[in-house]
Short mmCIF file of C-alpha atoms in Angstrom, two decimals:
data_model
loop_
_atom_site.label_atom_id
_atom_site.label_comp_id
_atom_site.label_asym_id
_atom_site.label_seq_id
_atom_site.Cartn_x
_atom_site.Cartn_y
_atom_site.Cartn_z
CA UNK A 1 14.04 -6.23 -9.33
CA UNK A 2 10.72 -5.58 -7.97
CA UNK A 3 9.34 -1.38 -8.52
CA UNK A 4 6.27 -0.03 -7.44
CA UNK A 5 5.71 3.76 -8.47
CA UNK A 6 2.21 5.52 -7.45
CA UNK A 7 0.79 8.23 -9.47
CA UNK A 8 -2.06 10.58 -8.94
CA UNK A 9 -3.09 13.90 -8.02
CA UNK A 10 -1.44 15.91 -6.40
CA UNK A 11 -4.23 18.61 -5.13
CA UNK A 12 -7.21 16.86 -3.95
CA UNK A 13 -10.41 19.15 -2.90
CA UNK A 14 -11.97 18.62 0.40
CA UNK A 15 -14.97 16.19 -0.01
CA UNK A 16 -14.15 14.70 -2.97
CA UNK A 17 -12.26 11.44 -3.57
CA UNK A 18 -8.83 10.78 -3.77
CA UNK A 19 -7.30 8.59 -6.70
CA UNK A 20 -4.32 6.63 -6.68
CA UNK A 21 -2.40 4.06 -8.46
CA UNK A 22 0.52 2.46 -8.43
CA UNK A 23 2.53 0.58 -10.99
CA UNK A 24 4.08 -2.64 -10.33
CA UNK A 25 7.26 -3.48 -12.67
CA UNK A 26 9.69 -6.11 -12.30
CA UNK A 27 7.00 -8.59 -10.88
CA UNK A 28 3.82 -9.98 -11.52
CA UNK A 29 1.11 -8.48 -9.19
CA UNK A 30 -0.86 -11.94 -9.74
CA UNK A 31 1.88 -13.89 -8.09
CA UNK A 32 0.24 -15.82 -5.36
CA UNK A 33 2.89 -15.29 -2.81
CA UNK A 34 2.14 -11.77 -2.09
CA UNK A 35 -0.45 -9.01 -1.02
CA UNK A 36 -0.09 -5.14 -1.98
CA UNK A 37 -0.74 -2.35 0.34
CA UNK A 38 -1.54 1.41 0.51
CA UNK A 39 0.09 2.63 3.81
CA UNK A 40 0.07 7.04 4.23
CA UNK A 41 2.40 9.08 6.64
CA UNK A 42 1.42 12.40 8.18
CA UNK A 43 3.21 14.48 11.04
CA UNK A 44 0.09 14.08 12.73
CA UNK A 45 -1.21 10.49 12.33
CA UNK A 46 2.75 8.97 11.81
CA UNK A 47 2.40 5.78 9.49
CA UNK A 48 -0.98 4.32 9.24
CA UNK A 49 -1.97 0.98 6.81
CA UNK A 50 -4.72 1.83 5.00
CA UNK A 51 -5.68 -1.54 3.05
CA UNK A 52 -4.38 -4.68 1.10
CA UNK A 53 -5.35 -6.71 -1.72
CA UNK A 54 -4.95 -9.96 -2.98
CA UNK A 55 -4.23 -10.72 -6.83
CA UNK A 56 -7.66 -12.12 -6.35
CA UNK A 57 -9.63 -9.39 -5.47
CA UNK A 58 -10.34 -10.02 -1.78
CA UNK A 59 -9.55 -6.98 0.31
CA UNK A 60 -8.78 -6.16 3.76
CA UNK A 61 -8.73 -2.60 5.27
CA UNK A 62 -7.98 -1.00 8.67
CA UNK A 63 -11.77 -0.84 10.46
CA UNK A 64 -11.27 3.46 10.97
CA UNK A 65 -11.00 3.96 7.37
CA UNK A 66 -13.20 1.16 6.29
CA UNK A 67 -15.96 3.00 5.27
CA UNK A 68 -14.38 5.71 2.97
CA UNK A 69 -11.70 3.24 1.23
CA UNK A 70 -11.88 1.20 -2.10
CA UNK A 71 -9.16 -0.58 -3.37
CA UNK A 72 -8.99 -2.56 -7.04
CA UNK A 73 -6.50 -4.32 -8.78
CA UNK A 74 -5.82 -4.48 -12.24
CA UNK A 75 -4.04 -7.61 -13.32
CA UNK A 76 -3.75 -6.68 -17.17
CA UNK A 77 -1.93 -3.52 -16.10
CA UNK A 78 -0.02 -4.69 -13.30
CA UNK A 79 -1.61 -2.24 -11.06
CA UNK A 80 -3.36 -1.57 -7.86
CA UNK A 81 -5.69 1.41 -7.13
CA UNK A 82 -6.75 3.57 -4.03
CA UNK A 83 -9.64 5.44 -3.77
CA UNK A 84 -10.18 7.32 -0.65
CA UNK A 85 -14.04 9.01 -0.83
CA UNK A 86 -14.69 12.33 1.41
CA UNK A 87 -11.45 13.67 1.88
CA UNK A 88 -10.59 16.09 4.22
CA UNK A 89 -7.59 18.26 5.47
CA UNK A 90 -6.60 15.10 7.86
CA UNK A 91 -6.11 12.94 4.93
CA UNK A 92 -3.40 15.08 3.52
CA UNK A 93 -0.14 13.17 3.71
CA UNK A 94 2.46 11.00 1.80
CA UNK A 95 0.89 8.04 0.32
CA UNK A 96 3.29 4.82 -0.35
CA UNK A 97 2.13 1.19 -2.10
CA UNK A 98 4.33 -1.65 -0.43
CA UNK A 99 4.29 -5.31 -0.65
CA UNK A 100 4.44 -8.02 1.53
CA UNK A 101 4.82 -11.46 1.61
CA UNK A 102 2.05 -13.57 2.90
CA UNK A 103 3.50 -16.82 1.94
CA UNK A 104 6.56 -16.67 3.95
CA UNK A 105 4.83 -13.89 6.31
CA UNK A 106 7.15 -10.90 5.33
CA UNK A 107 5.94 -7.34 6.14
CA UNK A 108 6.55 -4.36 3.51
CA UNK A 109 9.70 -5.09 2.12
CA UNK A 110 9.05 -3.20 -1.16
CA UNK A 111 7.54 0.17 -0.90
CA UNK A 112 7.12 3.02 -3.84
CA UNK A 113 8.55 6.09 -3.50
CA UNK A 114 5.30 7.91 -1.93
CA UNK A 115 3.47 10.59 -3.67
CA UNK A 116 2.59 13.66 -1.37
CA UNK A 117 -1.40 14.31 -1.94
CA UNK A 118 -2.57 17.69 -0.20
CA UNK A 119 -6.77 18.11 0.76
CA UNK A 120 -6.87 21.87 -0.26
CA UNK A 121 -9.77 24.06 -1.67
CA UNK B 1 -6.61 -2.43 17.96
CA UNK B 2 -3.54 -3.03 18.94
CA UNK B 3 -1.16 0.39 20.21
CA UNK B 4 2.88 0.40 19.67
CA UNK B 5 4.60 2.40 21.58
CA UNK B 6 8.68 3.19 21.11
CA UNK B 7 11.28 4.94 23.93
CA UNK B 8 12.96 6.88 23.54
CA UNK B 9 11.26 9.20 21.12
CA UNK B 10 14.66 10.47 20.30
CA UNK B 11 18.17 8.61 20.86
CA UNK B 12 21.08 10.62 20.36
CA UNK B 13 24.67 8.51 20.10
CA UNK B 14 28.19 8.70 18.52
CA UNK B 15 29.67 7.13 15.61
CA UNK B 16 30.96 3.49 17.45
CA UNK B 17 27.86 3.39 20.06
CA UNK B 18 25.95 0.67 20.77
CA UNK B 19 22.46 1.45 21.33
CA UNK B 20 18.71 -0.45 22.10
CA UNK B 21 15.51 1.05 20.96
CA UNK B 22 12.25 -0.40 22.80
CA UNK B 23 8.63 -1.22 21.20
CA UNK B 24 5.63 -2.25 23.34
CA UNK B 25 2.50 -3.83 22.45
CA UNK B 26 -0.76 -2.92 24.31
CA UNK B 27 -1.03 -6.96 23.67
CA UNK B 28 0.68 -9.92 23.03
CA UNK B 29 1.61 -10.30 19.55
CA UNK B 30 4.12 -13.41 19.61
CA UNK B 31 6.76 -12.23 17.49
CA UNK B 32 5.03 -11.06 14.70
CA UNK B 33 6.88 -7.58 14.82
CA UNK B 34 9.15 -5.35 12.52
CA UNK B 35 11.15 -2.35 12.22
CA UNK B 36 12.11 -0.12 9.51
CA UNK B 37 14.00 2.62 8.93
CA UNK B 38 12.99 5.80 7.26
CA UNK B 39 15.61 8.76 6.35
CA UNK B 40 14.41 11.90 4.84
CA UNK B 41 12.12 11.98 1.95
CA UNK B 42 12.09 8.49 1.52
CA UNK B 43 10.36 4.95 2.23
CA UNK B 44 10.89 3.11 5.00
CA UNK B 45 13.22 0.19 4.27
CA UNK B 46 12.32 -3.47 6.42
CA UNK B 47 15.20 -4.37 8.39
CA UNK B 48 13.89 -7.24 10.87
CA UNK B 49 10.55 -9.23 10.73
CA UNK B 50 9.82 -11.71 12.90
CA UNK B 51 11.10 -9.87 15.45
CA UNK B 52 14.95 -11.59 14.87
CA UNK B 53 14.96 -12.07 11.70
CA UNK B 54 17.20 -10.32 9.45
CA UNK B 55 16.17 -8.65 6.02
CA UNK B 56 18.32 -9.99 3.38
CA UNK B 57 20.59 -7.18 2.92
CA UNK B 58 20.61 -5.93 6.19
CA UNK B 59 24.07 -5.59 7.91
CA UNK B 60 24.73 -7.80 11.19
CA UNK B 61 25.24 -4.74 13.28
CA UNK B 62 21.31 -4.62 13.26
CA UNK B 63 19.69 -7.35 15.48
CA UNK B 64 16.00 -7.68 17.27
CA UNK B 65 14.79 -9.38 20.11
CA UNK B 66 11.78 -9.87 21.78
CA UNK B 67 8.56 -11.82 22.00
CA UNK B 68 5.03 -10.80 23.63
CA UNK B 69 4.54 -7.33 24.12
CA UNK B 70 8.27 -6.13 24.95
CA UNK B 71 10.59 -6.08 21.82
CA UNK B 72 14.17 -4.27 21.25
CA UNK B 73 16.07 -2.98 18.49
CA UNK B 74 19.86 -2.94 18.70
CA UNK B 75 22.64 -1.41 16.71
CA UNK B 76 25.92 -2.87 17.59
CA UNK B 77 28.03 -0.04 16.60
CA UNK B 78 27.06 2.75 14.90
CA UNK B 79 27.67 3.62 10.88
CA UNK B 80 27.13 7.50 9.82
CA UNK B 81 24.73 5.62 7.54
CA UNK B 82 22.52 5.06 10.50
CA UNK B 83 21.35 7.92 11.72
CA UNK B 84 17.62 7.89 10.55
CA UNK B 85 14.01 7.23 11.96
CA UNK B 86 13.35 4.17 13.15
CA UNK B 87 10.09 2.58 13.23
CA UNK B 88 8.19 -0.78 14.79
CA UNK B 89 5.04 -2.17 13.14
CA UNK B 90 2.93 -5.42 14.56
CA UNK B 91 1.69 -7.88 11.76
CA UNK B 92 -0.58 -9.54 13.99
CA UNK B 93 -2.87 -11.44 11.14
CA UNK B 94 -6.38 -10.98 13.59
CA UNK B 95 -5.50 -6.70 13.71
CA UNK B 96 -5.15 -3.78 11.43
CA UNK B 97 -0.91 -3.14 11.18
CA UNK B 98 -0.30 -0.39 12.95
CA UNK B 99 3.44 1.08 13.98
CA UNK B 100 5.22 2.83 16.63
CA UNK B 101 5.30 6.76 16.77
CA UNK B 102 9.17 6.46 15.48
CA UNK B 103 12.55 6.61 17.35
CA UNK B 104 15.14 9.94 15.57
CA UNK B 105 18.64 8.59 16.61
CA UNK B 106 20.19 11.70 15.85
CA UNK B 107 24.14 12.65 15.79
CA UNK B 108 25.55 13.56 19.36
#
């Protein structure tokens, strides 16, 4: 069965850049079928996609976060990465990894857990 | 891009109710739409894509309906179990994803 788990800091300082990865098990991230997302959830903002990548490499991320956003993929460790550059206290919020299914056009139907990152000085 | 917007923002119901949530799309996105549902402290869990489709898993009491920019979500008869948040999200290929501001069906 299919996991994804992110890790990362917790505690990120305003202005710098926030680092996360998460860890797919159960699955091979280079399967062709699928794409893997970073998706965050604030009180204020609600639930907002940040990005996807493809086993490949290509990347696609929302245009109002475009310019601040990198994400990798690491097929030897079975991960995918976030970075987030300039961070400030709006960007505090839970951060989830999910998969979906471009092959048979499925939306997230396997998230992580979410890791709670906090912009604080 | 494209704006989602759910009524009521929060449903309260009985155990046994039957009850619709609505999602609207500022535009037409076929039926290339979802919902999920999110409890406390937790992920949000697919339950329709498609906008009819059923998640594997996903008990019959759920159902979806809808094309264009009007969709529904109904719950045949509620389960304790399904008292949560519920959210819409448009997969529109050409447009960033972006979701509803959430439904709370709360306990009456």
């Amino acid at each position: 069965q299919l996991q994804l788990q992110e890790s990362g800091p917790g505690l990120v300082k305003p202005s710098e850049t926030l680092s996360l990865a998460c860890s797919v098990s159960g699955g091979s991230i280079s399967n062709n079928n699928y794409y893997w997302d970073w998706i965050r959830q604030s009180p204020g903002r609600g639930l907002e996609w940040i990005g996807s990548i493809y086993f490949s490499g290509r990347t696609y991320y929302n245009p109002a976060l475009k310019s601040r956003v990198t994400i990798s993929v690491d097929t030897s460790q079975n991960q995918f990465s976030l970075n987030l550059s300039s961070v400030t206290a709006a960007d505090t919020a839970v951060y989830y990894c999910a998969r979906r299914d471009g092959f048979k056009n499925i939306p997230f139907n396997c998230w992580g857990q979410g890791t709670l990152v906090t912009v604080s000085s | 891009d494209i704006q989602m917007t759910q009524s009521p923002s929060t449903l309260s119901a009985s155990v046994g109710d039957r009850i619709s949530i609505t999602c609207r799309a500022s535009q037409s996105i076929s039926r290339w739409l979802a919902w999920y549902q999110q409890k406390p402290g937790k992920a949000p869990k697919l339950l329709i894509y498609k906008a009819s489709t059923l998640e594997s898993g996903v008990p019959s009491r759920f159902s979806g309906s809808g094309s264009g920019t009007e969709f529904n979500l109904t719950i045949g008869s509620l389960q304790p179990d399904d008292f949560a948040t519920y959210y819409c999200q448009h997969y529109n290929g050409f447009s960033p994803y972006t979701f509803g501001q959430g439904t709370k069906l709360d306990i009456k």
